XYZ file of C-alpha atoms in Angstrom:
511
model
C 129.890 97.158 119.832
C 129.750 99.158 123.037
C 129.048 102.883 122.769
C 131.404 104.234 125.400
C 134.961 103.835 126.582
C 137.343 101.395 128.217
C 140.099 102.829 130.403
C 143.096 100.602 131.115
C 145.812 101.337 133.643
C 147.916 100.083 136.527
C 147.854 101.066 140.204
C 150.829 100.784 142.558
C 150.252 99.954 146.225
C 146.537 100.751 146.112
C 144.941 101.681 149.419
C 142.152 99.247 148.511
C 143.417 95.898 149.774
C 142.400 92.471 148.460
C 142.126 89.607 150.951
C 143.761 91.966 153.455
C 146.915 92.452 151.374
C 148.245 95.571 149.686
C 149.267 94.561 146.162
C 152.396 95.837 144.441
C 150.863 96.379 141.002
C 147.357 95.625 139.796
C 145.784 96.242 136.422
C 142.593 98.322 136.581
C 140.020 98.192 133.780
C 137.125 100.667 133.825
C 134.106 100.643 131.516
C 132.520 104.084 131.026
C 129.370 105.081 129.202
C 129.482 107.932 126.677
C 128.788 110.424 129.501
C 131.943 109.182 131.279
C 129.989 107.571 134.105
C 131.517 104.309 135.305
C 129.508 101.180 134.488
C 132.012 98.923 136.252
C 135.614 98.987 137.430
C 137.612 95.799 137.938
C 141.101 94.938 139.144
C 142.949 91.962 137.635
C 145.333 89.903 139.721
C 146.021 86.333 140.771
C 143.136 84.234 142.072
C 145.066 83.312 145.230
C 146.538 86.305 147.061
C 148.862 85.886 150.027
C 152.019 87.478 151.388
C 154.050 86.077 148.485
C 151.716 86.637 145.519
C 150.761 90.151 146.674
C 154.139 91.318 145.407
C 153.518 90.048 141.855
C 153.635 92.428 138.893
C 150.395 92.199 136.894
C 150.442 94.881 134.198
C 148.367 94.989 131.008
C 149.348 97.443 128.293
C 146.606 97.284 125.649
C 142.855 96.699 125.477
C 140.481 95.946 122.613
C 136.925 94.731 122.104
C 136.906 91.462 120.163
C 134.309 90.287 117.641
C 132.630 88.175 120.353
C 132.058 91.552 122.140
C 134.321 90.636 125.045
C 137.373 92.638 126.109
C 140.894 91.360 125.395
C 144.050 92.495 127.224
C 147.763 91.908 126.674
C 150.677 92.787 128.942
C 153.342 91.321 131.221
C 153.599 89.358 134.473
C 156.397 88.768 136.991
C 156.433 87.047 140.359
C 157.831 90.224 141.918
C 159.027 93.710 141.027
C 162.679 92.715 141.321
C 164.742 93.317 138.179
C 166.089 89.784 138.498
C 162.599 88.278 138.301
C 161.634 87.105 134.820
C 158.708 88.889 133.150
C 156.272 86.874 131.019
C 153.787 87.899 128.333
C 150.150 87.517 129.413
C 146.722 87.619 127.776
C 143.265 87.905 129.319
C 139.654 88.001 128.133
C 137.072 89.831 130.256
C 133.288 89.803 130.019
C 132.255 93.269 128.787
C 128.860 93.114 130.537
C 130.076 92.860 134.124
C 133.890 92.742 133.898
C 134.253 89.128 135.036
C 137.278 87.103 133.919
C 136.604 84.615 131.095
C 140.196 83.399 130.956
C 143.638 84.732 131.736
C 147.021 83.164 130.984
C 150.681 84.052 131.221
C 153.147 82.323 128.923
C 156.513 81.005 130.061
C 158.415 82.143 126.987
C 161.980 80.954 127.598
C 164.166 82.228 130.446
C 164.252 85.922 129.480
C 161.864 88.864 129.808
C 158.892 89.087 127.421
C 156.122 91.689 127.203
C 152.973 92.226 125.131
C 152.443 95.870 124.151
C 149.604 95.770 121.589
C 146.897 93.341 120.477
C 144.498 93.005 117.545
C 142.243 90.284 116.128
C 142.630 87.942 113.163
C 139.727 87.363 110.734
C 139.004 83.993 112.392
C 138.965 85.407 115.938
C 142.547 84.529 116.909
C 144.326 87.176 118.991
C 147.534 88.606 117.546
C 149.972 90.643 119.622
C 153.338 92.322 119.354
C 155.885 93.511 121.893
C 159.277 92.066 122.679
C 161.080 88.995 124.000
C 164.569 89.673 125.293
C 167.759 87.828 124.371
C 169.542 87.336 127.678
C 172.475 85.559 129.227
C 171.535 83.679 132.380
C 171.302 84.133 135.285
C 170.041 87.620 134.289
C 166.667 87.598 132.468
C 167.435 90.989 130.855
C 169.043 91.493 127.466
C 168.589 92.958 123.995
C 164.903 93.266 123.119
C 163.737 91.333 120.064
C 160.444 91.995 118.275
C 157.784 89.459 119.284
C 154.875 88.268 117.115
C 152.508 86.176 119.234
C 149.219 84.532 118.325
C 146.760 82.688 120.579
C 143.291 81.351 119.858
C 140.120 83.059 121.085
C 140.246 80.555 123.975
C 143.822 81.481 124.891
C 145.556 78.433 123.380
C 149.094 79.360 122.169
C 149.422 79.061 118.380
C 152.566 80.933 117.328
C 155.280 82.782 119.274
C 157.940 84.161 116.925
C 160.933 86.226 118.016
C 162.730 88.260 115.332
C 166.451 88.769 115.821
C 168.224 92.106 115.376
C 171.928 91.650 116.223
C 172.733 95.373 116.470
C 170.363 96.427 119.252
C 166.813 96.578 120.609
C 163.919 95.803 118.255
C 160.367 96.373 119.605
C 156.806 96.416 118.261
C 154.695 99.067 120.047
C 151.476 98.857 117.981
C 149.829 96.249 115.728
C 146.785 96.643 113.455
C 145.222 94.341 110.839
C 144.998 95.952 107.408
C 144.081 93.075 105.059
C 140.877 91.335 106.224
C 140.728 89.066 103.173
C 144.151 87.442 103.595
C 142.737 83.978 104.399
C 142.174 83.299 108.100
C 145.548 84.608 109.218
C 145.197 88.236 108.151
C 147.965 90.701 107.389
C 149.241 93.252 109.868
C 151.152 96.490 110.312
C 153.537 96.713 113.260
C 155.161 99.980 114.315
C 157.753 100.614 117.001
C 161.501 101.063 116.868
C 164.755 99.349 115.898
C 168.312 100.184 116.880
C 170.735 100.162 113.938
C 174.533 100.629 113.850
C 175.837 104.205 113.642
C 179.223 105.786 113.001
C 180.238 105.908 116.657
C 179.259 102.237 117.148
C 176.407 103.296 119.468
C 173.084 101.844 118.256
C 170.850 104.501 116.729
C 167.151 104.095 117.584
C 164.868 104.707 114.567
C 161.160 104.539 113.728
C 159.984 101.151 112.488
C 157.113 100.116 110.204
C 156.686 96.441 109.353
C 154.241 94.381 107.243
C 153.793 90.833 108.535
C 151.423 88.010 107.604
C 149.450 86.035 110.152
C 151.726 83.021 109.681
C 154.659 85.084 110.977
C 156.267 85.933 107.614
C 157.659 89.462 107.279
C 156.613 90.816 103.885
C 158.516 94.093 104.172
C 159.946 96.451 106.768
C 161.397 99.947 106.857
C 163.093 102.111 109.460
C 163.461 105.872 109.211
C 164.947 108.700 111.260
C 168.048 110.794 111.901
C 171.212 110.238 113.940
C 169.254 110.737 117.184
C 166.512 108.577 118.718
C 163.029 108.123 117.222
C 160.166 105.777 118.068
C 156.601 105.202 116.804
C 154.086 105.025 119.668
C 150.866 104.802 117.640
C 149.587 104.481 114.077
C 146.321 104.292 112.148
C 145.755 103.878 108.417
C 143.314 104.484 105.578
C 143.042 102.565 102.320
C 142.560 104.061 98.873
C 139.575 102.286 97.244
C 141.051 102.933 93.788
C 144.749 102.163 94.097
C 144.749 99.881 97.127
C 147.557 101.900 98.688
C 147.683 102.493 102.431
C 148.162 105.913 103.981
C 149.699 105.215 107.374
C 149.516 108.012 109.981
C 152.018 107.818 112.831
C 153.058 109.667 115.956
C 155.838 109.217 118.490
C 158.939 111.172 119.403
C 162.028 112.503 117.620
C 165.082 113.582 119.637
C 166.483 116.954 118.552
C 170.049 116.753 117.235
C 170.684 120.241 118.683
C 169.025 120.279 122.115
C 168.697 116.471 122.690
C 165.076 117.105 123.697
C 162.217 114.775 122.758
C 159.727 116.316 120.313
C 156.404 114.813 119.239
C 155.797 114.332 115.526
C 153.054 113.486 113.029
C 153.998 111.527 109.929
C 152.222 110.219 106.835
C 153.731 107.264 104.977
C 152.253 105.823 101.801
C 152.649 102.061 101.626
C 152.116 99.826 98.592
C 151.208 96.362 99.982
C 151.653 94.795 96.516
C 155.017 96.276 95.539
C 156.053 96.471 99.227
C 157.342 100.037 98.920
C 157.267 102.902 101.443
C 157.228 106.646 100.749
C 157.375 109.368 103.406
C 154.891 112.080 102.418
C 154.949 114.087 105.627
C 156.985 114.320 108.838
C 155.950 117.286 111.013
C 157.882 117.771 114.250
C 155.972 119.752 116.873
C 158.309 122.420 118.151
C 159.305 122.630 121.784
C 159.303 126.102 123.309
C 161.208 127.469 126.266
C 160.291 125.466 129.315
C 159.356 122.343 127.286
C 162.288 119.924 127.683
C 160.316 116.964 126.306
C 157.177 116.038 124.383
C 155.984 112.611 123.204
C 153.232 111.761 120.710
C 151.146 109.062 122.397
C 148.123 108.510 120.131
C 146.798 109.621 116.749
C 143.070 109.628 115.909
C 140.866 110.639 112.989
C 139.410 114.107 113.602
C 137.275 114.561 110.499
C 138.010 114.184 106.815
C 141.770 114.512 106.233
C 142.248 115.810 109.765
C 143.985 114.092 112.648
C 144.295 114.761 116.368
C 147.566 113.880 118.077
C 147.603 113.430 121.850
C 150.957 114.285 123.405
C 152.516 114.132 126.849
C 154.641 117.207 127.545
C 157.195 117.879 130.244
C 156.959 121.506 131.352
C 159.658 123.168 133.432
C 157.890 125.416 135.938
C 160.716 126.950 137.974
C 164.296 125.938 138.449
C 164.581 122.201 138.013
C 160.924 121.531 138.845
C 158.787 120.050 136.090
C 155.255 118.779 135.571
C 153.566 116.638 132.931
C 150.715 117.973 130.820
C 148.553 116.578 128.012
C 148.244 118.614 124.830
C 146.456 118.016 121.534
C 147.621 118.971 118.044
C 145.298 118.943 115.030
C 146.821 118.406 111.580
C 144.972 119.174 108.345
C 146.311 117.379 105.262
C 144.343 119.480 102.775
C 145.138 122.932 104.152
C 148.357 122.735 106.173
C 149.386 125.841 108.142
C 151.278 128.422 106.121
C 153.874 129.020 108.806
C 156.137 126.896 110.991
C 155.404 128.515 114.339
C 154.135 125.283 115.864
C 155.923 122.662 113.808
C 159.067 122.005 111.769
C 158.762 119.956 108.553
C 161.370 117.254 107.942
C 161.864 114.185 105.754
C 164.132 111.607 107.446
C 166.072 108.901 105.638
C 164.130 105.675 105.015
C 165.774 102.237 104.710
C 164.116 98.882 103.983
C 165.452 95.658 105.519
C 164.511 92.224 106.947
C 165.364 89.904 109.874
C 165.737 86.291 110.987
C 163.509 84.648 113.568
C 163.165 81.808 116.055
C 159.972 80.079 117.234
C 158.812 78.702 120.563
C 155.698 76.975 121.871
C 155.438 78.269 125.444
C 153.271 76.570 128.072
C 150.517 78.672 129.582
C 149.923 79.265 133.272
C 146.574 80.430 134.613
C 145.298 81.414 138.058
C 143.802 84.879 137.482
C 140.703 86.604 138.832
C 138.965 89.995 138.650
C 137.988 92.013 141.697
C 135.521 94.863 142.045
C 136.997 98.334 142.433
C 135.663 101.761 143.351
C 135.696 104.573 140.817
C 135.688 108.192 141.948
C 135.062 111.200 139.704
C 137.469 114.104 140.325
C 137.246 117.758 139.238
C 138.263 118.616 135.707
C 141.811 119.833 135.090
C 141.765 123.356 133.597
C 143.116 123.711 130.072
C 146.011 125.980 129.210
C 146.709 127.393 125.755
C 150.235 126.597 124.601
C 150.429 127.256 120.866
C 147.978 128.348 118.175
C 144.393 129.459 118.573
C 142.019 128.200 121.218
C 139.572 125.666 119.829
C 135.998 126.089 121.033
C 133.392 123.422 120.268
C 130.066 125.212 120.175
C 126.793 123.412 120.911
C 125.426 121.653 117.808
C 128.423 122.871 115.768
C 130.956 120.134 116.397
C 131.356 119.503 112.668
C 132.083 123.169 111.956
C 134.836 123.129 114.574
C 136.967 121.146 112.124
C 136.743 123.728 109.316
C 139.810 125.704 110.385
C 141.591 123.677 113.084
C 144.630 125.334 114.661
C 147.993 123.663 115.186
C 147.541 123.011 118.869
C 144.284 123.138 120.768
C 142.966 123.398 124.289
C 139.320 122.358 124.340
C 137.183 124.839 126.242
C 134.332 123.700 128.472
C 130.862 124.295 127.047
C 128.571 126.830 128.739
C 126.786 125.313 131.711
C 123.391 125.749 130.044
C 124.462 123.841 126.945
C 126.841 121.235 128.274
C 125.948 117.588 128.110
C 125.384 116.643 131.713
C 126.890 113.549 133.295
C 124.063 111.223 134.137
C 123.692 108.783 136.983
C 125.053 105.336 136.246
C 122.580 103.066 134.504
C 123.711 100.349 136.869
C 122.910 102.110 140.162
C 119.705 103.595 138.741
C 117.706 106.305 140.488
C 116.817 108.802 137.754
C 115.450 106.248 135.297
C 114.119 102.942 136.624
C 113.827 100.097 136.100
C 116.858 99.850 133.822
C 116.861 97.467 131.970
C 113.132 97.936 131.481
C 110.068 96.263 130.039
C 107.275 98.277 128.404
C 107.536 101.347 130.670
C 110.163 103.305 132.593
C 109.786 105.913 135.329
C 111.737 109.179 135.163
C 112.463 111.015 138.426
C 112.260 114.634 137.194
C 112.920 116.218 140.575
C 116.417 114.719 140.504
C 117.128 116.473 137.191
C 115.434 119.883 137.509
C 114.714 122.155 140.445
C 111.437 123.495 138.960
C 109.360 120.562 137.807
C 106.229 122.696 137.546
C 107.646 124.208 134.356
C 107.312 122.383 131.005
C 109.829 119.574 130.551
C 109.988 117.837 127.169
C 110.829 114.135 127.202
C 112.138 112.712 123.919
C 113.016 109.109 123.105
C 115.671 108.392 120.451
C 117.351 105.393 118.871
C 121.157 105.088 119.368
C 121.521 106.840 115.982
C 119.508 109.746 117.478
C 116.430 109.127 115.334
C 113.408 110.487 117.180
C 110.955 107.767 118.258
C 108.455 109.782 120.293
C 108.167 112.867 122.473
C 105.893 114.006 125.300
C 105.667 117.224 127.358
C 105.047 117.233 131.098
C 104.656 119.816 133.855
C 103.893 119.771 137.561
C 104.933 116.160 138.105
C 107.986 114.904 139.968
C 107.795 111.515 138.239
C 106.837 110.732 134.662
C 106.010 107.439 132.931
C 107.578 106.851 129.495
C 106.184 104.044 127.357
C 108.506 101.649 125.513
C 105.654 99.480 124.300
C 105.991 98.317 120.711
C 109.722 99.018 120.545
C 112.284 96.355 119.712
C 114.660 95.246 122.497
C 117.878 97.252 122.661
C 119.318 100.555 123.836
C 117.436 103.882 123.585
C 118.305 107.455 124.536
C 116.020 109.436 126.852
C 116.507 113.197 126.561
C 114.998 115.628 129.067
C 114.904 119.330 128.197
C 113.681 122.346 130.133
C 114.405 125.591 128.326
C 118.045 125.442 127.260
C 119.006 122.870 129.898
C 119.281 119.348 128.549
C 119.906 115.990 130.271
C 120.610 112.769 128.369
C 120.379 109.189 129.678
C 120.388 105.679 128.295
C 117.819 102.978 128.893
C 117.867 99.319 127.852
C 114.656 97.615 126.795
C 114.684 93.874 127.375
């Protein structure tokens, strides 16, 4: 519903105190417009902060925009950072307009650790999450992790908390998505993550997991796949064939090398039949690690055009001696025209096994007492890109679609020329360039804040959000220009200012 971005993270010992206290961990949620200017930034913590509660661990792991257009979070809470302090799963709903808290609850799920790692929405608006709830022996809250399927109402009322038991080792859901919107009100979901299964040396072997579960908590099918080393799915997306009804599931994560014991990112395609409940591995590309790359993890996979996918990875790079740094890299995979060589990747097809598990239910009480706090947001200089493998990928102005014609294996996006780059505008909240915003029938544009030579012709164009031209007007010799919104329906519009080959783009809301 919102054209822009939400950024979710956690800060440790922030210099920005709340009620005079430095907090141990605080979740930070930032809402950015499509020019990456902050609309608001909020910190989430307890409503009462003192010397005791300032040490609480408040960490959210996933964010989504629900059908009521508010923002939903899932994560974990603990009274302190001590390993002996029990962690609890927590949900929150935040107003997407200003970032205020609508409700926030943590759930006392037994005596062991629990954590929410991913959240999605049921057809009826219920919130469905996965993660883990541990199986511990008191007094320690830690133990073997068991896959958790949790469901609360849109108001935060607990509906179903189901813990699936895997006796051989850890069993965790990292990502959940709904793939069957017509399965009554409960929906049907894909969960990916990892499971540890017995191996020959009696040490549990971590493998990729893909699981189909109904909204009532019934596992329809599940499969794990991998080699004798560790694997884990960090992210997945899917597409549905309109003819056959089959699902193509696209995954990324990491695969530990059996030779070097280094983590390597991968991209995999699995075809799933939700009627016959069968899985087939069609593709499993491991991105090769070069000298100086002791580890690489696939964090997210996104659509990057028709039959093309972009995989974001986190790479550990050894710089000199034992020193190392972390870097973000992007791979682009083309399913129609895969690369003819294996310079940047190694193809593999791991063993796939289907299985099932037992479960136990609980109805945990909920505890509230949360609040959001305003936070500053500072823009820092861009980090320069470095080419690692393949050909550099340059997105030319007005040719973004053509950039996907021949994507390389790994890309480093190059900055656009200064005369053609989309400029970062002033925040629509603080105003200044365009005011008032939101507006009535007219808005004022401060041209002298956009261009140094306002005596030259500046074209002002007004577009719908779909970039359909509404009207245009030239101006010259004025430092301020009036733009009419009269006769337009309420909503968001795009104001584009252009002088020669320099272009500025801003958003304005008509009330």
